[in-house]
Amino acid sequence: AEPDYLAHIQASAKKKETRMSKFEKLKAALPLHRTDKGDVSRRMKLFAQFDATSNRRLTLSEVVTGCKDVLHLGDYTAHIEIVARHAFAQARRCCTQASVQADTTVSFLEFRLLLCYIYDYFELMYMFSLINTSTTTGEEGGGGDDNEEELSLIHI
């Protein structure tokens, strides 16, 4: 019984290592620093790639598409549409101008905040996946083998 236990511990450590390397890749992919010139430049290019209509405003649809096609966040979770929707809503809620609040888009100035919220949601999902020790497959939030490649194991 002890070799099985050791194999289980080693497999669990490997899963955590894989999740951590995916999380580190995600962290590097998102230009979050407000004043870093490299991040500002990367954010400008990323915004332009997301802005399919070239109107300098992003719709929720453009954000979801950009998260999937440009940032490839679908590689990290099957729940990217939920993450993008919540991050989009939070970024919009932080807007202070009444005329802009009536709009259903995000500007470049709000884009960094949107990326920060996306990162925060992934960070929370990552932390929950580390503390989730369930080995039951098929359960929501379960850490079973069918979910081993996914960074997130929970719904937001």
Short mmCIF file of N, CA, C and O in Angstrom, two decimals, residues 1-13 135:
data_model
loop_
_atom_site.label_atom_id
_atom_site.label_comp_id
_atom_site.label_asym_id
_atom_site.label_seq_id
_atom_site.Cartn_x
_atom_site.Cartn_y
_atom_site.Cartn_z
N ALA A 1 0.83 -1.20 0.00
CA ALA A 1 0.00 0.00 0.00
C ALA A 1 0.87 1.26 0.00
O ALA A 1 0.46 2.28 -0.52
N GLU A 2 2.04 1.18 0.58
CA GLU A 2 2.90 2.37 0.67
C GLU A 2 3.40 2.83 -0.69
O GLU A 2 3.41 4.02 -0.96
N PRO A 3 3.81 1.96 -1.64
CA PRO A 3 4.22 2.43 -2.96
C PRO A 3 3.09 3.17 -3.68
O PRO A 3 3.33 4.13 -4.39
N ASP A 4 1.83 2.70 -3.52
CA ASP A 4 0.70 3.39 -4.13
C ASP A 4 0.56 4.79 -3.56
O ASP A 4 0.28 5.73 -4.27
N TYR A 5 0.74 4.91 -2.25
CA TYR A 5 0.63 6.21 -1.59
C TYR A 5 1.72 7.14 -2.10
O TYR A 5 1.47 8.30 -2.42
N LEU A 6 2.94 6.64 -2.23
CA LEU A 6 4.05 7.44 -2.73
C LEU A 6 3.80 7.87 -4.17
O LEU A 6 4.04 9.02 -4.54
N ALA A 7 3.28 6.97 -4.99
CA ALA A 7 2.96 7.30 -6.38
C ALA A 7 1.88 8.38 -6.44
O ALA A 7 1.95 9.29 -7.27
N HIS A 8 0.91 8.28 -5.55
CA HIS A 8 -0.16 9.30 -5.49
C HIS A 8 0.43 10.66 -5.11
O HIS A 8 0.08 11.68 -5.71
N ILE A 9 1.31 10.69 -4.15
CA ILE A 9 1.95 11.95 -3.71
C ILE A 9 2.77 12.54 -4.86
O ILE A 9 2.73 13.74 -5.12
N GLN A 10 3.54 11.71 -5.56
CA GLN A 10 4.35 12.18 -6.67
C GLN A 10 3.48 12.71 -7.81
O GLN A 10 3.79 13.73 -8.41
N ALA A 11 2.38 12.01 -8.11
CA ALA A 11 1.47 12.46 -9.17
C ALA A 11 0.82 13.79 -8.79
O ALA A 11 0.67 14.68 -9.63
N SER A 12 0.46 13.93 -7.53
CA SER A 12 -0.14 15.17 -7.05
C SER A 12 0.85 16.33 -7.15
O SER A 12 0.49 17.43 -7.57
N ALA A 13 2.10 16.08 -6.80
CA ALA A 13 3.13 17.12 -6.89
C ALA A 13 3.36 17.51 -8.35
O ALA A 13 3.54 18.69 -8.66
N THR A 135 -10.34 13.85 -5.03
CA THR A 135 -9.90 12.98 -6.12
C THR A 135 -11.09 12.37 -6.84
O THR A 135 -10.94 11.51 -7.67
#
